[in-house]
Coordinates of C-alpha atoms in Angstrom, one line a residue:
M1 CA -1.0 -48.7 -35.7
S2 CA -3.1 -46.8 -33.2
Q3 CA -2.6 -47.0 -29.4
T4 CA -5.1 -46.5 -26.6
I5 CA -3.6 -44.2 -23.9
S6 CA -4.0 -44.9 -20.2
R7 CA -2.6 -41.7 -18.9
C8 CA -3.4 -38.0 -19.5
R9 CA -1.7 -36.5 -22.5
S10 CA -0.9 -33.4 -20.4
C11 CA -0.3 -34.2 -16.7
E12 CA 0.2 -38.0 -17.1
S13 CA -2.4 -38.8 -14.5
P14 CA -4.1 -42.3 -14.8
E15 CA -7.4 -40.8 -13.7
L16 CA -9.1 -40.7 -17.1
I17 CA -12.9 -40.9 -17.0
T18 CA -14.7 -41.8 -20.3
V19 CA -17.5 -39.3 -21.0
L20 CA -18.5 -40.1 -24.6
S21 CA -18.1 -42.9 -27.1
L22 CA -18.9 -42.2 -30.8
G23 CA -18.0 -45.7 -32.0
A24 CA -15.5 -46.7 -34.7
M25 CA -14.8 -43.8 -37.1
P26 CA -12.8 -43.4 -40.3
L27 CA -10.1 -40.7 -40.4
T28 CA -11.9 -37.5 -41.5
A29 CA -9.2 -36.6 -44.0
A30 CA -9.2 -40.0 -45.7
F31 CA -11.2 -39.1 -48.7
L32 CA -11.7 -41.9 -51.3
H33 CA -11.1 -42.2 -55.0
D34 CA -13.5 -44.2 -57.2
A35 CA -11.1 -47.2 -57.2
Q36 CA -11.1 -47.3 -53.4
L37 CA -14.9 -47.5 -52.8
T38 CA -15.0 -51.3 -52.7
A39 CA -11.9 -51.6 -50.4
S40 CA -12.2 -51.8 -46.6
E41 CA -11.5 -48.6 -44.7
M42 CA -9.6 -48.2 -41.5
R43 CA -11.7 -47.3 -38.6
Y44 CA -10.6 -46.4 -35.1
P45 CA -12.4 -46.1 -31.7
L46 CA -13.5 -42.6 -31.0
D47 CA -13.8 -42.4 -27.2
V48 CA -13.4 -39.3 -25.2
A49 CA -12.3 -39.0 -21.6
V50 CA -11.7 -36.2 -19.0
C51 CA -8.7 -36.1 -16.7
R52 CA -9.6 -35.7 -13.0
E53 CA -6.3 -34.1 -12.2
C54 CA -6.0 -31.3 -14.9
S55 CA -9.5 -31.3 -16.5
L56 CA -8.2 -31.9 -20.0
M57 CA -10.8 -33.6 -22.3
Q58 CA -9.0 -35.9 -24.7
V59 CA -9.4 -38.7 -27.3
L60 CA -8.2 -42.0 -25.9
E61 CA -7.1 -43.5 -29.2
S62 CA -3.8 -42.2 -30.7
V63 CA -3.6 -42.6 -34.4
P64 CA 0.0 -41.7 -35.6
A65 CA 0.1 -38.1 -36.7
E66 CA 2.0 -39.1 -39.8
T67 CA -1.0 -41.2 -40.9
I68 CA -3.3 -38.2 -40.4
F69 CA -1.5 -35.1 -41.7
C70 CA 0.9 -36.1 -44.4
N71 CA 0.5 -37.3 -48.0
D72 CA -2.8 -36.0 -49.4
Y73 CA -4.0 -34.0 -46.4
P74 CA -6.9 -32.0 -48.1
Y75 CA -7.4 -29.1 -45.7
Y76 CA -6.5 -25.7 -47.3
S77 CA -7.2 -22.7 -45.1
S78 CA -7.6 -20.2 -48.0
F79 CA -10.9 -21.6 -49.2
S80 CA -12.8 -19.9 -46.4
D81 CA -13.5 -16.1 -46.8
M82 CA -14.4 -15.8 -43.1
L83 CA -11.1 -17.4 -42.0
L84 CA -9.1 -15.3 -44.4
E85 CA -10.7 -12.1 -43.0
H86 CA -10.2 -13.3 -39.4
S87 CA -6.5 -13.9 -40.2
R88 CA -6.0 -10.6 -42.0
A89 CA -7.4 -8.7 -39.1
H90 CA -5.2 -10.7 -36.6
A91 CA -2.0 -10.0 -38.6
K92 CA -2.8 -6.3 -38.9
E93 CA -3.4 -6.1 -35.1
L94 CA -0.2 -7.9 -34.2
I95 CA 1.9 -5.8 -36.6
H96 CA 0.6 -2.6 -35.0
A97 CA 0.6 -3.7 -31.4
K98 CA 4.1 -5.1 -31.5
G99 CA 5.7 -2.7 -33.9
L100 CA 6.8 -5.6 -36.2
G101 CA 9.1 -4.7 -39.1
P102 CA 12.1 -5.9 -41.1
D103 CA 14.1 -6.7 -38.0
S104 CA 11.4 -8.9 -36.5
F105 CA 10.8 -12.6 -37.0
V106 CA 7.4 -14.3 -37.1
L107 CA 7.2 -18.1 -36.9
E108 CA 3.9 -20.0 -37.5
L109 CA 3.3 -23.6 -36.5
A110 CA 0.9 -25.4 -38.8
S111 CA 1.1 -22.7 -41.3
N112 CA -0.9 -24.6 -43.9
D113 CA -1.0 -22.8 -47.3
G114 CA 0.4 -19.5 -46.0
Y115 CA -3.0 -17.9 -45.5
L116 CA -1.8 -16.0 -42.4
L117 CA 1.9 -15.5 -42.9
R118 CA 1.4 -13.8 -46.3
H119 CA 0.0 -10.7 -44.4
F120 CA 3.3 -10.3 -42.5
R121 CA 5.3 -11.0 -45.6
E122 CA 3.5 -8.2 -47.5
H123 CA 4.8 -5.8 -44.8
G124 CA 8.4 -6.9 -45.3
I125 CA 8.5 -8.9 -42.0
P126 CA 10.7 -12.1 -42.1
V127 CA 8.6 -15.2 -41.6
L128 CA 8.9 -19.0 -41.5
G129 CA 6.1 -21.5 -41.6
I130 CA 6.2 -25.1 -40.4
D131 CA 3.7 -27.6 -41.6
P132 CA 3.9 -31.4 -42.3
A133 CA 1.2 -31.5 -45.0
E134 CA 3.0 -31.6 -48.4
G135 CA 0.2 -30.1 -50.5
P136 CA -0.6 -27.0 -48.4
A137 CA 3.2 -26.4 -47.7
K138 CA 3.9 -26.4 -51.4
V139 CA 1.2 -23.9 -52.1
A140 CA 2.8 -21.6 -49.4
I141 CA 6.3 -22.1 -50.8
D142 CA 5.1 -21.3 -54.3
A143 CA 3.5 -18.1 -52.9
G144 CA 6.9 -17.0 -51.5
I145 CA 6.3 -18.1 -47.9
P146 CA 9.4 -19.9 -46.6
T147 CA 8.1 -23.2 -45.2
L148 CA 9.6 -26.3 -43.6
C149 CA 7.5 -29.3 -44.5
Q150 CA 7.8 -31.2 -41.2
F151 CA 6.3 -31.6 -37.8
F152 CA 7.1 -29.0 -35.1
T153 CA 8.8 -30.8 -32.2
S154 CA 11.0 -29.9 -29.3
E155 CA 13.9 -31.3 -31.3
L156 CA 13.2 -29.0 -34.3
A157 CA 12.8 -26.1 -31.8
E158 CA 16.3 -26.8 -30.5
Q159 CA 17.6 -26.9 -34.1
L160 CA 16.0 -23.5 -34.9
C161 CA 17.3 -22.1 -31.6
A162 CA 20.9 -23.2 -32.5
E163 CA 20.5 -21.5 -35.9
G164 CA 19.6 -18.3 -34.1
K165 CA 16.0 -18.3 -35.4
L166 CA 14.2 -17.0 -32.3
A167 CA 10.8 -15.4 -32.9
D168 CA 9.3 -12.2 -31.7
V169 CA 5.9 -13.8 -32.3
V170 CA 5.1 -17.5 -32.6
L171 CA 1.7 -18.2 -34.1
A172 CA -0.1 -21.5 -33.6
N173 CA -3.8 -21.4 -34.8
N174 CA -5.9 -24.6 -34.4
V175 CA -2.9 -26.9 -34.0
L176 CA -2.4 -27.4 -30.3
A177 CA -5.4 -29.8 -30.3
H178 CA -3.8 -31.7 -33.1
V179 CA -0.6 -32.8 -31.3
P180 CA -0.5 -36.0 -29.3
D181 CA 2.3 -34.6 -27.0
P182 CA 1.2 -31.1 -25.9
N183 CA 4.0 -30.8 -23.4
G184 CA 6.7 -31.3 -26.1
F185 CA 4.9 -28.9 -28.4
V186 CA 4.7 -26.2 -25.7
R187 CA 8.3 -26.8 -24.7
G188 CA 9.2 -26.2 -28.3
I189 CA 7.4 -22.9 -28.3
A190 CA 9.3 -21.8 -25.2
T191 CA 12.6 -22.7 -26.9
V192 CA 12.0 -20.7 -30.1
L193 CA 10.7 -17.5 -28.3
K194 CA 12.9 -14.5 -27.8
P195 CA 13.1 -13.6 -24.1
D196 CA 10.5 -10.9 -24.6
G197 CA 8.6 -12.8 -27.3
E198 CA 5.0 -13.8 -27.3
A199 CA 3.2 -16.9 -28.5
V200 CA -0.4 -16.3 -29.8
I201 CA -2.3 -19.5 -30.0
E202 CA -5.9 -20.1 -31.1
V203 CA -7.8 -23.2 -29.8
P204 CA -11.5 -24.3 -29.9
Y205 CA -13.0 -23.8 -26.4
V206 CA -14.3 -27.0 -24.8
V207 CA -16.9 -25.1 -22.7
E208 CA -18.7 -24.0 -25.9
L209 CA -18.2 -27.5 -27.4
I210 CA -20.1 -28.9 -24.4
E211 CA -22.7 -26.2 -24.1
R212 CA -23.6 -26.2 -27.8
C213 CA -23.2 -30.0 -28.1
E214 CA -20.6 -29.6 -30.9
F215 CA -19.7 -33.3 -30.7
D216 CA -18.9 -33.4 -34.4
T217 CA -15.8 -31.4 -33.8
I218 CA -14.5 -34.4 -31.9
Y219 CA -12.3 -36.6 -34.2
H220 CA -9.0 -38.4 -34.2
E221 CA -7.1 -35.4 -35.6
H222 CA -8.1 -33.5 -32.4
F223 CA -6.3 -35.3 -29.6
S224 CA -7.3 -32.7 -26.9
Y225 CA -10.1 -30.2 -26.1
F226 CA -9.0 -27.4 -23.9
S227 CA -10.4 -25.4 -21.1
V228 CA -8.6 -22.4 -19.6
T229 CA -8.0 -24.5 -16.5
S230 CA -6.2 -27.2 -18.5
L231 CA -4.3 -24.7 -20.6
S232 CA -3.0 -22.7 -17.7
K233 CA -1.6 -25.8 -16.2
L234 CA -0.1 -27.0 -19.4
F235 CA 1.8 -23.7 -20.0
A236 CA 3.0 -23.4 -16.4
R237 CA 4.3 -27.0 -16.6
N238 CA 6.5 -25.9 -19.5
G239 CA 7.9 -22.6 -18.3
L240 CA 5.3 -20.2 -19.8
T241 CA 2.3 -18.2 -18.5
L242 CA -1.1 -17.7 -20.0
N243 CA -1.2 -13.8 -19.8
H244 CA -4.4 -12.8 -21.6
I245 CA -7.4 -14.4 -23.4
E246 CA -9.6 -13.2 -26.2
H247 CA -12.8 -14.9 -27.5
F248 CA -14.0 -15.2 -31.1
P249 CA -17.1 -17.0 -32.4
I250 CA -15.2 -18.6 -35.4
H251 CA -15.1 -22.4 -35.5
G252 CA -18.0 -22.7 -33.0
G253 CA -16.1 -20.8 -30.2
T254 CA -12.4 -20.0 -30.2
L255 CA -10.0 -18.8 -27.6
R256 CA -7.0 -16.7 -28.6
L257 CA -4.3 -17.2 -26.0
H258 CA -1.4 -14.7 -25.4
V259 CA 1.4 -16.6 -23.8
S260 CA 5.0 -15.6 -22.7
R261 CA 7.7 -16.0 -20.1
D262 CA 6.2 -12.9 -18.3
D263 CA 4.3 -14.2 -15.3
R264 CA 1.7 -11.5 -15.2
V265 CA -1.9 -12.8 -15.5
D266 CA -4.7 -10.3 -16.3
D267 CA -8.4 -10.3 -15.5
S268 CA -9.4 -12.2 -18.6
V269 CA -7.6 -15.2 -17.4
R270 CA -8.6 -14.9 -13.7
E271 CA -12.2 -14.5 -14.6
A272 CA -12.3 -17.5 -17.0
L273 CA -10.6 -19.7 -14.4
A274 CA -13.2 -18.6 -11.8
R275 CA -16.1 -19.2 -14.1
E276 CA -14.8 -22.7 -14.9
A277 CA -14.3 -23.5 -11.3
T278 CA -17.9 -22.4 -10.5
D279 CA -19.2 -24.4 -13.4
G280 CA -17.3 -27.5 -12.3
I281 CA -15.3 -27.9 -15.5
A282 CA -13.0 -30.4 -13.7
T283 CA -15.8 -32.7 -12.5
V284 CA -17.4 -35.6 -14.3
A285 CA -20.8 -34.2 -13.5
Y286 CA -20.2 -31.3 -15.9
Y287 CA -20.1 -33.8 -18.8
E288 CA -22.8 -36.3 -17.6
H289 CA -25.6 -35.1 -19.9
F290 CA -23.3 -34.5 -22.9
A291 CA -23.6 -38.0 -24.2
E292 CA -27.4 -38.0 -23.8
R293 CA -27.7 -34.7 -25.8
V294 CA -25.4 -36.1 -28.5
Q295 CA -27.7 -39.2 -28.9
S296 CA -30.7 -36.9 -29.0
I297 CA -29.2 -34.9 -31.9
K298 CA -28.4 -38.1 -33.8
A299 CA -32.0 -39.4 -33.4
A300 CA -33.6 -36.0 -34.4
L301 CA -31.4 -35.6 -37.5
R302 CA -32.0 -39.2 -38.7
E303 CA -35.8 -38.7 -38.2
S304 CA -35.8 -35.4 -40.0
L305 CA -33.8 -36.7 -43.0
T306 CA -35.8 -39.9 -43.2
T307 CA -39.1 -38.1 -43.1
L308 CA -38.0 -35.6 -45.8
K309 CA -36.8 -38.5 -48.0
Q310 CA -40.0 -40.4 -47.6
Q311 CA -41.9 -37.3 -48.7
G312 CA -39.9 -37.3 -51.9
A313 CA -37.5 -34.5 -51.1
S314 CA -34.1 -34.3 -52.7
I315 CA -31.3 -33.7 -50.2
A316 CA -27.6 -32.6 -50.6
A317 CA -25.1 -31.3 -48.2
Y318 CA -22.7 -28.4 -48.0
G319 CA -19.1 -28.6 -46.7
A320 CA -17.0 -31.7 -46.8
A321 CA -15.5 -30.8 -43.5
A322 CA -14.1 -33.1 -40.8
K323 CA -17.0 -32.4 -38.6
G324 CA -19.3 -33.4 -41.5
S325 CA -17.6 -36.8 -41.7
I326 CA -18.2 -37.4 -38.0
L327 CA -21.8 -36.3 -38.1
L328 CA -22.7 -38.4 -41.1
N329 CA -20.8 -41.5 -39.9
Y330 CA -22.2 -41.3 -36.4
A331 CA -25.7 -40.7 -37.6
G332 CA -25.4 -43.5 -40.2
V333 CA -26.4 -41.2 -43.1
G334 CA -24.9 -42.0 -46.5
A335 CA -25.4 -41.8 -50.2
E336 CA -28.9 -43.4 -49.9
V337 CA -30.0 -40.1 -48.3
I338 CA -27.5 -37.4 -49.4
D339 CA -27.0 -37.0 -53.2
F340 CA -23.8 -35.1 -53.0
I341 CA -21.7 -32.8 -50.8
A342 CA -20.8 -29.3 -52.3
D343 CA -17.4 -27.9 -51.3
R344 CA -15.3 -25.0 -52.7
N345 CA -12.1 -26.9 -52.0
V346 CA -11.0 -28.2 -55.4
H347 CA -8.7 -30.7 -53.6
K348 CA -11.8 -32.6 -52.3
Q349 CA -14.0 -32.3 -55.4
G350 CA -14.3 -35.6 -57.3
L351 CA -13.5 -37.6 -54.2
Y352 CA -15.9 -39.4 -51.7
M353 CA -16.5 -38.7 -48.0
P354 CA -14.8 -41.2 -45.7
G355 CA -17.1 -44.0 -44.4
V356 CA -20.3 -42.8 -46.0
H357 CA -19.1 -42.6 -49.7
I358 CA -21.0 -39.5 -50.6
P359 CA -19.5 -37.8 -53.7
V360 CA -18.0 -34.3 -53.2
R361 CA -18.7 -31.9 -56.0
S362 CA -18.3 -28.2 -56.8
P363 CA -20.9 -25.8 -55.4
D364 CA -21.8 -25.1 -59.1
L365 CA -23.8 -28.3 -59.0
I366 CA -26.3 -26.8 -56.5
A367 CA -27.8 -24.5 -59.2
E368 CA -28.0 -27.3 -61.7
A369 CA -29.4 -30.0 -59.3
R370 CA -31.5 -27.7 -57.2
P371 CA -31.9 -30.0 -54.2
D372 CA -34.9 -29.2 -52.0
Y373 CA -32.7 -29.3 -48.9
M374 CA -29.0 -28.8 -48.1
L375 CA -27.6 -30.3 -44.8
L376 CA -25.1 -27.7 -43.6
L377 CA -22.1 -29.8 -42.4
A378 CA -19.8 -26.8 -42.2
W379 CA -22.1 -25.0 -39.7
N380 CA -19.2 -23.1 -38.2
F381 CA -19.2 -21.0 -41.4
K382 CA -23.0 -20.7 -41.5
E383 CA -23.3 -17.0 -42.2
E384 CA -20.7 -17.1 -45.0
I385 CA -22.3 -20.1 -46.7
L386 CA -25.9 -18.9 -46.4
E387 CA -24.8 -15.6 -48.0
Q388 CA -23.0 -17.4 -50.8
Q389 CA -26.1 -19.5 -51.4
A390 CA -28.6 -16.6 -51.3
E391 CA -29.8 -17.4 -54.9
Y392 CA -30.5 -21.0 -53.9
R393 CA -32.5 -19.9 -50.9
R394 CA -34.5 -17.3 -52.9
G395 CA -35.4 -20.1 -55.3
G396 CA -37.0 -22.0 -52.4
G397 CA -34.0 -24.1 -51.3
K398 CA -33.7 -24.7 -47.5
F399 CA -30.8 -25.4 -45.3
I400 CA -30.8 -27.9 -42.4
I401 CA -28.5 -26.7 -39.6
P402 CA -27.6 -29.8 -37.4
I403 CA -25.9 -28.2 -34.4
P404 CA -26.8 -27.4 -31.6
Y405 CA -30.0 -29.1 -32.6
P406 CA -31.4 -29.8 -36.1
T407 CA -33.4 -26.8 -37.5
I408 CA -34.5 -25.8 -41.0
V409 CA -33.9 -22.3 -42.3

């Protein structure tokens, strides 16, 4: 059963102000088999609030993490070339900067299918991955990446510490938003770090989410949406300091956070905090037009797709991503408009998108079906996908990019 929170997930303040409601949504990882299409699907309220005290933006409904991430969780990181390259470069940089070698230890939280740890393993560096999703964890283990198939908690951190498994580097990419108890998670990181160790954490940046109206990245799997303001308070509350920030465009705007027990803070952090204070990130006024813009995108997308369909155009979509599930369900666009969704992830092919029941197929079907338009649901990998589908575009096929506002390319 889900629960509606009444206090901030981070600072426990009761001052939560709702800024957006997307209605009742299915879980984005709950893909359907043929036999399930006639059964009712679980839906949960998707309301978003901001904390007046620490500025954390968060989903009010808590669906149990075991319901979301275990069993047939279909996300496998290795199906994105862009993400693989991003990860390879990150590993190479860390190995060089920190002089990591056979006597080092790298721990990754939410290690998925081993897409990142394999680069350290190739250099003879001892690693351990932790991930609760059985499918991706098994792929990692089969590839020779030691992996614990369980959730990372403060209790597990204490166990690892007792076993002497303290890390020179703790990696946690795109996972902090996925934990309902961020304080326990960060306390766990502090527990498993060596005294001079560093945690390197990547999170989507809420400022870019708001500015670019990336509302489809809001779903039940993402409990929190972080600003530098909320992050610095979260780390400080749990004995760590946000020392340095890097920014990357991947996933629609990502912050790479360097965190340790060292209390030094560099200009990248100070400048980000100052910008957010000037912009009013902690005020409700900062978010007041967000909901209006979200509704505008919904109306524009529905009008565009409806017009094209009335003109006789065939429409498919690309990327059975979580954000695509939210976009389609919120816009009320289903199989009556979209013929199929192409996705390289073989674990999703042959299934149906939650809520809207659009079939997921191999990208090979694009060349055969030759739809007039493709709605790009995985817009965060726009350049990669457009390059992969260059032949389709040369043949006259067009892509509809829905965010930050529907456009045709």
